[in-house]
Every structure is written in C-alpha cells, then in structure tokens.
Amino acid sequence: NEYPYLSELLQNVYSTQEIIESIDKVFDRRGEIKDDASPTLFTIRQQLKSVKTKINLNFDKEIRRLTKENVLGDTKEAFVNDRRVLTVLSNHKRQISGNVLGSSKTGSLTFVEPQVNIELNREFDMLQDDERKEIVIILKALTQKIAVHTELIKAYQETLVQFDFQHAKMKLALEIKANRPQLNKDNELELIEAFHPILWRSNTSNGKKTFSQHIQMNTFSRMLVISGPNAGGKSITLKTIGLLQLMVQSGLLVPVHPNSKMFVFKQILSDIGDNQSIENELSTYSYRLKRMRHFLETTNKRTLLLLDEFGTGSDPDLGGALAEVFFEELYNKKGFGVITTHYANIKLKADQLRNAVNGCMLFDVDTLAPLFRFITGQPGSSFTFEVAQINGIPAEIIEKAKSRIQNEKLEMDSLLSDLQKEKSYLERLNKEHIEAQEIAQKTTLEFQSKKAGYDDKSRSLLQTMELNNRFIHLGQKMAQFIDRFNNKSRKKTVNDDLVGEINKFLKMEKSKIDGIQLQEKIKKAAPKKIKKVDPERDEHQRSKIIIGSQVKLISTKKSGTVELIDGEQITVLFGFMRMKVDRSKLSFIQ
C-alpha cells in the first residue's frame, strides 16, 4: 500500500534458490566453469594439469641443457599458438630436434617445439577439445534444468530494465538538481527558478553562470508573447518552457523550484528554427505556412504552441498582417502558446486580447548588454538602432535608416525603450528600498538585542542594590544596638531591655526570610495543569492499531512496532525484545 508502483513492478517476480543453486553448481564467482561441474570434467582437468606439468618439466630441462650449448637467443623461449617454444639462433636450428613453428621478423631466431613435448602437446590439445565438448554438455544440462523458470527469468529481465531506467532518471535528476513540481488540473503553469538543463550543463562545464527564469501562465494569460532584442534570450526562454514540459510529461524531474506548478497538455506543437529544404523545394516561409495550417486544424484548449520568430520569412508588412490574423485564430482555439516576435502589431494585439499577455527580455539600458531576465506585463523594444550603434555601425547610416521609417513606428519603439528604462530605474529604486529596509530591520534587531542585554544588566544591578541596601539597613540597626550596649555597669540586668529588642528584631527579620522562602516553595510545589484524559478518544486511537503500526507502552513510554494481533493480545517488537501486550496498555502513535 505504501509503494503501489513498486509493488506492481514486482508482482510477476519472486525469489527462488533453485536458479541460483543450479548455476552455483556450474559457475564459480568469476564466471568460470567449476572443475567439479561434472565427474567427467573433473577427470579431464586433472589430466590436463598432469600433462601440463610434464610439458613444463621437459621444457625447463631442455632450456637448461641448450643454454650451456649457447644455441638459444636472449629471450630463450616464446609462445606460438599457445605452445611454449624455444627461441633458437637460426644458425643452430638443425642441431635441435623438434618441430619448427616459425621465425622472428628478422629471421635471426627460429621457434622450435622440442621433440620431447610433441606428443605431450598433442595430448594436451586433445584434452582441451574434450574439455570444450564436456562444457557444452554441462551447459545444455543446466539450460534444461532452469528452463522451467523461463518466464520468471524474463520477468527478472523486464524488472531489471525498469530499475535501470528509473536509476538513469534519478542520476539525471541529481546531476541537473531537478525537483518534482506540483502537478495540477487547474491549467496553471508557474516555473520558478527554471533552467534549461542543456544550457545549464554547458555553462557549468565552462564556468559560466546560468540565469534562472520565472514564468507564469494560466487560463487568463494563456498566450505569452515574448519580445526584445536579438541575443537577449527569447528563444532560450521559449525552449526552456517546451523542454521542461516534455520532460515532465515523460516522467522526468525538472530543474525548477519544488513550489513550481505544471499541468499536462494533450499535444505540444512547435515551429522553431529554419526548416527550408532544397530537396523538397521548400522555403522557410513555405514550411511555416504548412505548419501554421496544421496548427490551425489541430489546436485546442489542451495544446501548447511554441512559435519562435513568429511571422518572419516574408514581407514585413504583409507577413505581419497575416501573422496577426494567425495569432487571433490560434487565440480563439483556446490553446496555450509561447510566441517570440519582433512584430509591433503582434505585441499590440497581445495587449488588446483579454487572455494574452506581453513579456520581454531585459537589456541593460546603459551598456545594452543582455541581462537574460524575463518579465511579464510589457512588450520589449528591439533596440535595433542602439544595438547597431554599439556594434560599430556609423551614426550617419543609422540616422539615414531612421529617416526612412514611419514616425509612428519610431515613436512606438522609442516609447517601449523609454518604458523599459523607467522600469529598470524603478526596479533599481525598489531594490535599494528593499536593501534599506533590510538594513533598518537588521539595525532594529541589533538594538533590541542590546536593549534586552541592558535590561537584564539593569535588573541584576537593581537586585544587587536592593540587597546591599538591606545589608546597610541591618548594619545600621546592629550599630545602634552596639552603641546602646552597656559594658561598664556591673548590674547584670542593665542590658536586658536591649537584648529583648535584639531578639525581637532578629525574629522579625527571620520571619521575613521564612515568608519569602515559603512563597517560593509554594510556587514550586503548585500542581501543574493536568491534561484531561478522554477515555473514548483513547479507545478510538487504540482501535487504529494494525500490523506495522507504531505504538507506545503506556507504563514505560517505550515505542515499538506491531508484529501480530490476536484479539486484544498484541505482539510488539521493542528493539530486540518481543512482548505480548494487552491492547489497553498501548497507545497508538502512527
């Protein structure tokens, strides 16, 4: 019940020792066939060892003999076709009895199999062939034995593949620091601190910073039009939304803040990049028109549209007019869309439509450097002339270009630029205000902390002063008693009145001290408020106890886990100790 998907994955598999025991009888831990896998194999391998020992003894004897005769090369021996051979100086090869199996590249050395080992090597080859045949017999027998578990082994394989797949997804999630967003049915998309995972990995490996985005879309702002200058991050923002949505719908965690919200689309349609084709005689604009026809036919309220550089590829005025109509039609289909554009009429239309919203990528208005920050609520200026100027285009060319543009377009672009400048200025003021508030709050906390310290010190000094005043008062009183004491008169009763006053004074002071101590004892001994016990509630809680519940023994407050329930008798595991306890003596934890 706690892990239903894991339980479902494991429903066709179970643990059995039969497969393991059968394989362990044949294979060792290194995956080699054991010597005792069969009696025949054991006999063959014993014979192989015996023959191998004889071959090595004979070979070593030959080396020692021929070394004295100075007919061997520096290496003395080599391996040819897995056989140990002598490296004989070619001038002396006829002096050695045996089979010649080859020579060195220079021809100075000849590889000779000693005559004494020819029959032994032949026998060794025969035994190796017997070993191979016996291993085939053993493996066939093993296959037949575990064939009854074929379906279980297939289920093991499928389960392991699924575990491997989940493990791969987990490794990716850890690498890109991904989280699970809140999935909702309210058609609300809010990406908080969202990263494009591929861009993040690339920037991280190159030591660059990746800027996160905060993007919100819902039923009332379902068409998002992103504008702003080139190289400002419009396409990356669009691709971030699309890729994260595909990742979530593929069961992957995504690099966003865990408080982010996402929902599931039935289809995701995209038009990103230049898709012209020479083979199919298809231009960029032709391709986009065909895609747009498909979008108009298939888009519905469960569709996410991703349209990069919307409307480009044709005459700006005519293409812009057609793009505006396409935009209205897609809007009327009730779908969600993220659109990047430079067209002013699309920005204006997004501002007019109730459930569409403008957004822009911010630029530093002083340096014209991209800030890679996205904000909603206003369209962005393309900073066409400003970017041209900062890239070294002569001022006279820029002014000539401005003179050929309609005043309305210049004024609108200028207005957007001014708006962005004002927004940047207000954001800077707001940031400074927030920082000032934080400093004021920090100062206030420091003041309060110091004040609390001074108050404690003041109370301590006041207590010390009161104690000192009391001691001074007592000292003055005792000084008066000392001054009145008569030690000159021999009359024994001369100081009786004084002694009486002293005793009376001491009793009064003692009673004051006793009264204070009694009050302190009464405060300490005062009974604490006892929480009322609700028997019905306790009985209801105890009725929840099932196998696996966490419970507490009322008498000792020791916690344990329920293992068995037999009526009112419950077996509980307390650490390493197992006890049978009556239900009434337990309290339910969880």
mmCIF file of N, CA and C in Angstrom, residues 229-313:
data_model
loop_
_atom_site.group_PDB
_atom_site.id
_atom_site.type_symbol
_atom_site.label_atom_id
_atom_site.label_comp_id
_atom_site.label_asym_id
_atom_site.label_seq_id
_atom_site.Cartn_x
_atom_site.Cartn_y
_atom_site.Cartn_z
ATOM 1 N N PRO A 229 15.326 42.472 -27.802
ATOM 2 C CA PRO A 229 16.411 42.468 -28.791
ATOM 3 C C PRO A 229 16.944 41.070 -29.058
ATOM 4 N N ASN A 230 17.635 40.930 -30.193
ATOM 5 C CA ASN A 230 18.284 39.667 -30.512
ATOM 6 C C ASN A 230 19.385 39.382 -29.492
ATOM 7 N N ALA A 231 19.660 38.082 -29.303
ATOM 8 C CA ALA A 231 20.683 37.616 -28.340
ATOM 9 C C ALA A 231 20.313 37.966 -26.908
ATOM 10 N N GLY A 232 19.022 38.232 -26.674
ATOM 11 C CA GLY A 232 18.595 38.567 -25.312
ATOM 12 C C GLY A 232 18.052 37.381 -24.543
ATOM 13 N N GLY A 233 17.793 36.255 -25.235
ATOM 14 C CA GLY A 233 17.336 35.051 -24.543
ATOM 15 C C GLY A 233 15.893 34.668 -24.812
ATOM 16 N N LYS A 234 15.267 35.274 -25.853
ATOM 17 C CA LYS A 234 13.850 34.960 -26.139
ATOM 18 C C LYS A 234 13.671 33.475 -26.477
ATOM 19 N N SER A 235 14.489 32.999 -27.419
ATOM 20 C CA SER A 235 14.344 31.613 -27.876
ATOM 21 C C SER A 235 14.670 30.626 -26.765
ATOM 22 N N ILE A 236 15.679 30.943 -25.951
ATOM 23 C CA ILE A 236 16.036 30.050 -24.846
ATOM 24 C C ILE A 236 14.890 29.961 -23.845
ATOM 25 N N THR A 237 14.218 31.090 -23.578
ATOM 26 C CA THR A 237 13.078 31.080 -22.658
ATOM 27 C C THR A 237 11.962 30.203 -23.213
ATOM 28 N N LEU A 238 11.671 30.351 -24.513
ATOM 29 C CA LEU A 238 10.645 29.528 -25.157
ATOM 30 C C LEU A 238 11.021 28.043 -25.094
ATOM 31 N N LYS A 239 12.289 27.739 -25.413
ATOM 32 C CA LYS A 239 12.737 26.341 -25.409
ATOM 33 C C LYS A 239 12.772 25.767 -23.991
ATOM 34 N N THR A 240 13.046 26.608 -23.007
ATOM 35 C CA THR A 240 13.031 26.140 -21.611
ATOM 36 C C THR A 240 11.644 25.663 -21.227
ATOM 37 N N ILE A 241 10.620 26.469 -21.572
ATOM 38 C CA ILE A 241 9.231 26.075 -21.270
ATOM 39 C C ILE A 241 8.892 24.762 -21.969
ATOM 40 N N GLY A 242 9.207 24.682 -23.283
ATOM 41 C CA GLY A 242 8.866 23.489 -24.056
ATOM 42 C C GLY A 242 9.585 22.248 -23.571
ATOM 43 N N LEU A 243 10.893 22.347 -23.318
ATOM 44 C CA LEU A 243 11.673 21.177 -22.909
ATOM 45 C C LEU A 243 11.258 20.693 -21.516
ATOM 46 N N LEU A 244 11.054 21.617 -20.588
ATOM 47 C CA LEU A 244 10.638 21.214 -19.237
ATOM 48 C C LEU A 244 9.265 20.552 -19.269
ATOM 49 N N GLN A 245 8.366 21.057 -20.136
ATOM 50 C CA GLN A 245 7.039 20.450 -20.248
ATOM 51 C C GLN A 245 7.154 19.028 -20.798
ATOM 52 N N LEU A 246 7.992 18.842 -21.818
ATOM 53 C CA LEU A 246 8.189 17.496 -22.382
ATOM 54 C C LEU A 246 8.827 16.559 -21.359
ATOM 55 N N MET A 247 9.759 17.073 -20.576
ATOM 56 C CA MET A 247 10.417 16.248 -19.556
ATOM 57 C C MET A 247 9.414 15.772 -18.511
ATOM 58 N N VAL A 248 8.580 16.691 -18.032
ATOM 59 C CA VAL A 248 7.577 16.327 -17.024
ATOM 60 C C VAL A 248 6.609 15.290 -17.578
ATOM 61 N N GLN A 249 6.174 15.493 -18.830
ATOM 62 C CA GLN A 249 5.208 14.558 -19.422
ATOM 63 C C GLN A 249 5.864 13.233 -19.815
ATOM 64 N N SER A 250 7.197 13.169 -19.750
ATOM 65 C CA SER A 250 7.910 11.913 -19.977
ATOM 66 C C SER A 250 8.304 11.245 -18.658
ATOM 67 N N GLY A 251 7.867 11.822 -17.539
ATOM 68 C CA GLY A 251 8.159 11.208 -16.245
ATOM 69 C C GLY A 251 9.503 11.581 -15.673
ATOM 70 N N LEU A 252 10.083 12.707 -16.111
ATOM 71 C CA LEU A 252 11.383 13.148 -15.592
ATOM 72 C C LEU A 252 11.199 14.307 -14.618
ATOM 73 N N LEU A 253 12.085 14.383 -13.628
ATOM 74 C CA LEU A 253 12.119 15.559 -12.766
ATOM 75 C C LEU A 253 12.790 16.701 -13.543
ATOM 76 N N VAL A 254 12.477 17.937 -13.176
ATOM 77 C CA VAL A 254 12.944 19.094 -13.959
ATOM 78 C C VAL A 254 13.651 20.105 -13.061
ATOM 79 N N PRO A 255 14.612 20.870 -13.627
ATOM 80 C CA PRO A 255 15.358 21.849 -12.830
ATOM 81 C C PRO A 255 14.547 23.109 -12.546
ATOM 82 N N VAL A 256 13.619 23.007 -11.602
ATOM 83 C CA VAL A 256 12.801 24.136 -11.148
ATOM 84 C C VAL A 256 12.711 24.074 -9.626
ATOM 85 N N HIS A 257 12.222 25.157 -9.033
ATOM 86 C CA HIS A 257 11.961 25.163 -7.589
ATOM 87 C C HIS A 257 10.787 24.223 -7.299
ATOM 88 N N PRO A 258 10.828 23.461 -6.187
ATOM 89 C CA PRO A 258 9.748 22.497 -5.908
ATOM 90 C C PRO A 258 8.359 23.118 -5.759
ATOM 91 N N ASN A 259 8.280 24.432 -5.542
ATOM 92 C CA ASN A 259 6.970 25.093 -5.452
ATOM 93 C C ASN A 259 6.385 25.431 -6.818
ATOM 94 N N SER A 260 7.108 25.089 -7.885
ATOM 95 C CA SER A 260 6.612 25.349 -9.244
ATOM 96 C C SER A 260 5.361 24.517 -9.520
ATOM 97 N N LYS A 261 4.535 25.005 -10.465
ATOM 98 C CA LYS A 261 3.284 24.315 -10.816
ATOM 99 C C LYS A 261 3.275 24.030 -12.316
ATOM 100 N N MET A 262 2.825 22.815 -12.681
ATOM 101 C CA MET A 262 2.719 22.438 -14.087
ATOM 102 C C MET A 262 1.487 21.562 -14.275
ATOM 103 N N PHE A 263 1.044 21.418 -15.519
ATOM 104 C CA PHE A 263 -0.063 20.504 -15.809
ATOM 105 C C PHE A 263 0.230 19.833 -17.147
ATOM 106 N N VAL A 264 -0.627 18.894 -17.527
ATOM 107 C CA VAL A 264 -0.346 18.044 -18.685
ATOM 108 C C VAL A 264 -1.114 18.538 -19.910
ATOM 109 N N PHE A 265 -0.404 18.669 -21.036
ATOM 110 C CA PHE A 265 -1.015 19.004 -22.324
ATOM 111 C C PHE A 265 -1.228 17.725 -23.133
ATOM 112 N N LYS A 266 -2.271 17.723 -23.953
ATOM 113 C CA LYS A 266 -2.533 16.583 -24.838
ATOM 114 C C LYS A 266 -1.555 16.568 -26.007
ATOM 115 N N GLN A 267 -1.141 17.762 -26.461
ATOM 116 C CA GLN A 267 -0.204 17.847 -27.578
ATOM 117 C C GLN A 267 0.643 19.099 -27.442
ATOM 118 N N ILE A 268 1.882 18.990 -27.908
ATOM 119 C CA ILE A 268 2.814 20.119 -27.905
ATOM 120 C C ILE A 268 3.274 20.318 -29.339
ATOM 121 N N LEU A 269 2.946 21.474 -29.924
ATOM 122 C CA LEU A 269 3.252 21.768 -31.324
ATOM 123 C C LEU A 269 4.297 22.875 -31.384
ATOM 124 N N SER A 270 5.338 22.681 -32.210
ATOM 125 C CA SER A 270 6.410 23.675 -32.239
ATOM 126 C C SER A 270 6.784 24.063 -33.655
ATOM 127 N N ASP A 271 7.236 25.295 -33.808
ATOM 128 C CA ASP A 271 7.817 25.797 -35.049
ATOM 129 C C ASP A 271 9.031 26.620 -34.636
ATOM 130 N N ILE A 272 10.194 25.954 -34.620
ATOM 131 C CA ILE A 272 11.418 26.573 -34.114
ATOM 132 C C ILE A 272 12.522 26.389 -35.145
ATOM 133 N N GLY A 273 13.201 27.453 -35.498
ATOM 134 C CA GLY A 273 14.345 27.363 -36.392
ATOM 135 C C GLY A 273 13.971 27.421 -37.857
ATOM 136 N N ASP A 274 15.016 27.385 -38.724
ATOM 137 C CA ASP A 274 14.864 27.461 -40.173
ATOM 138 C C ASP A 274 14.740 26.052 -40.730
ATOM 139 N N ASN A 275 13.609 25.725 -41.350
ATOM 140 C CA ASN A 275 13.364 24.373 -41.841
ATOM 141 C C ASN A 275 13.238 24.321 -43.355
ATOM 142 N N GLN A 276 13.967 25.196 -44.062
ATOM 143 C CA GLN A 276 13.885 25.152 -45.522
ATOM 144 C C GLN A 276 14.570 23.888 -46.035
ATOM 145 N N SER A 277 14.093 23.372 -47.163
ATOM 146 C CA SER A 277 14.600 22.125 -47.730
ATOM 147 C C SER A 277 14.796 22.283 -49.226
ATOM 148 N N ILE A 278 16.052 22.069 -49.688
ATOM 149 C CA ILE A 278 16.337 22.126 -51.121
ATOM 150 C C ILE A 278 15.718 20.916 -51.825
ATOM 151 N N GLU A 279 15.818 19.741 -51.180
ATOM 152 C CA GLU A 279 15.296 18.511 -51.789
ATOM 153 C C GLU A 279 13.802 18.606 -52.054
ATOM 154 N N ASN A 280 13.073 19.153 -51.094
ATOM 155 C CA ASN A 280 11.620 19.241 -51.241
ATOM 156 C C ASN A 280 11.165 20.580 -51.810
ATOM 157 N N GLU A 281 12.133 21.401 -52.277
ATOM 158 C CA GLU A 281 11.831 22.721 -52.834
ATOM 159 C C GLU A 281 10.942 23.527 -51.876
ATOM 160 N N LEU A 282 11.392 23.561 -50.620
ATOM 161 C CA LEU A 282 10.577 24.181 -49.577
ATOM 162 C C LEU A 282 11.357 25.333 -48.957
ATOM 163 N N SER A 283 10.829 26.545 -49.047
ATOM 164 C CA SER A 283 11.469 27.697 -48.422
ATOM 165 C C SER A 283 11.058 27.766 -46.953
ATOM 166 N N THR A 284 11.751 28.630 -46.209
ATOM 167 C CA THR A 284 11.417 28.815 -44.796
ATOM 168 C C THR A 284 9.956 29.217 -44.629
ATOM 169 N N TYR A 285 9.523 30.200 -45.415
ATOM 170 C CA TYR A 285 8.162 30.707 -45.255
ATOM 171 C C TYR A 285 7.127 29.659 -45.682
ATOM 172 N N SER A 286 7.434 28.899 -46.760
ATOM 173 C CA SER A 286 6.507 27.844 -47.204
ATOM 174 C C SER A 286 6.336 26.791 -46.121
ATOM 175 N N TYR A 287 7.468 26.418 -45.524
ATOM 176 C CA TYR A 287 7.395 25.434 -44.441
ATOM 177 C C TYR A 287 6.528 25.961 -43.306
ATOM 178 N N ARG A 288 6.727 27.219 -42.940
ATOM 179 C CA ARG A 288 5.985 27.784 -41.814
ATOM 180 C C ARG A 288 4.494 27.901 -42.123
ATOM 181 N N LEU A 289 4.161 28.191 -43.357
ATOM 182 C CA LEU A 289 2.742 28.259 -43.727
ATOM 183 C C LEU A 289 2.088 26.883 -43.625
ATOM 184 N N LYS A 290 2.824 25.825 -44.040
ATOM 185 C CA LYS A 290 2.287 24.470 -43.923
ATOM 186 C C LYS A 290 2.113 24.079 -42.461
ATOM 187 N N ARG A 291 3.092 24.450 -41.633
ATOM 188 C CA ARG A 291 2.978 24.171 -40.191
ATOM 189 C C ARG A 291 1.791 24.935 -39.599
ATOM 190 N N MET A 292 1.621 26.190 -40.014
ATOM 191 C CA MET A 292 0.541 27.007 -39.471
ATOM 192 C C MET A 292 -0.817 26.408 -39.833
ATOM 193 N N ARG A 293 -0.957 25.896 -41.060
ATOM 194 C CA ARG A 293 -2.207 25.243 -41.449
ATOM 195 C C ARG A 293 -2.482 24.052 -40.540
ATOM 196 N N HIS A 294 -1.435 23.291 -40.250
ATOM 197 C CA HIS A 294 -1.585 22.140 -39.339
ATOM 198 C C HIS A 294 -1.984 22.601 -37.931
ATOM 199 N N PHE A 295 -1.362 23.684 -37.462
ATOM 200 C CA PHE A 295 -1.682 24.199 -36.126
ATOM 201 C C PHE A 295 -3.143 24.646 -36.037
ATOM 202 N N LEU A 296 -3.611 25.346 -37.087
ATOM 203 C CA LEU A 296 -4.995 25.832 -37.093
ATOM 204 C C LEU A 296 -5.992 24.676 -37.104
ATOM 205 N N GLU A 297 -5.608 23.542 -37.698
ATOM 206 C CA GLU A 297 -6.512 22.387 -37.767
ATOM 207 C C GLU A 297 -6.539 21.594 -36.464
ATOM 208 N N THR A 298 -5.443 21.569 -35.727
ATOM 209 C CA THR A 298 -5.326 20.647 -34.587
ATOM 210 C C THR A 298 -5.354 21.315 -33.210
ATOM 211 N N THR A 299 -5.120 22.627 -33.135
ATOM 212 C CA THR A 299 -5.027 23.283 -31.823
ATOM 213 C C THR A 299 -6.352 23.253 -31.083
ATOM 214 N N ASN A 300 -6.267 22.940 -29.771
ATOM 215 C CA ASN A 300 -7.428 23.005 -28.885
ATOM 216 C C ASN A 300 -6.965 23.477 -27.510
ATOM 217 N N LYS A 301 -7.870 23.451 -26.533
ATOM 218 C CA LYS A 301 -7.551 24.008 -25.216
ATOM 219 C C LYS A 301 -6.533 23.177 -24.432
ATOM 220 N N ARG A 302 -6.179 21.966 -24.947
ATOM 221 C CA ARG A 302 -5.169 21.138 -24.297
ATOM 222 C C ARG A 302 -3.877 21.106 -25.117
ATOM 223 N N THR A 303 -3.638 22.193 -25.894
ATOM 224 C CA THR A 303 -2.466 22.273 -26.764
ATOM 225 C C THR A 303 -1.503 23.340 -26.250
ATOM 226 N N LEU A 304 -0.204 23.035 -26.341
ATOM 227 C CA LEU A 304 0.832 24.032 -26.070
ATOM 228 C C LEU A 304 1.549 24.322 -27.383
ATOM 229 N N LEU A 305 1.480 25.594 -27.829
ATOM 230 C CA LEU A 305 2.138 26.033 -29.059
ATOM 231 C C LEU A 305 3.452 26.725 -28.714
ATOM 232 N N LEU A 306 4.524 26.374 -29.441
ATOM 233 C CA LEU A 306 5.829 27.010 -29.264
ATOM 234 C C LEU A 306 6.243 27.572 -30.621
ATOM 235 N N LEU A 307 6.115 28.887 -30.798
ATOM 236 C CA LEU A 307 6.359 29.521 -32.097
ATOM 237 C C LEU A 307 7.491 30.531 -31.957
ATOM 238 N N ASP A 308 8.647 30.197 -32.537
ATOM 239 C CA ASP A 308 9.820 31.066 -32.445
ATOM 240 C C ASP A 308 9.894 31.975 -33.676
ATOM 241 N N GLU A 309 10.176 33.276 -33.444
ATOM 242 C CA GLU A 309 10.250 34.274 -34.527
ATOM 243 C C GLU A 309 8.981 34.211 -35.383
ATOM 244 N N PHE A 310 7.840 34.341 -34.711
ATOM 245 C CA PHE A 310 6.521 34.202 -35.332
ATOM 246 C C PHE A 310 6.338 35.233 -36.443
ATOM 247 N N GLY A 311 5.930 34.761 -37.641
ATOM 248 C CA GLY A 311 5.589 35.648 -38.741
ATOM 249 C C GLY A 311 6.728 36.028 -39.647
ATOM 250 N N THR A 312 7.970 35.641 -39.325
ATOM 251 C CA THR A 312 9.097 36.053 -40.167
ATOM 252 C C THR A 312 9.192 35.179 -41.413
ATOM 253 N N GLY A 313 9.976 35.629 -42.389
ATOM 254 C CA GLY A 313 10.185 34.848 -43.603
ATOM 255 C C GLY A 313 9.547 35.449 -44.831
#
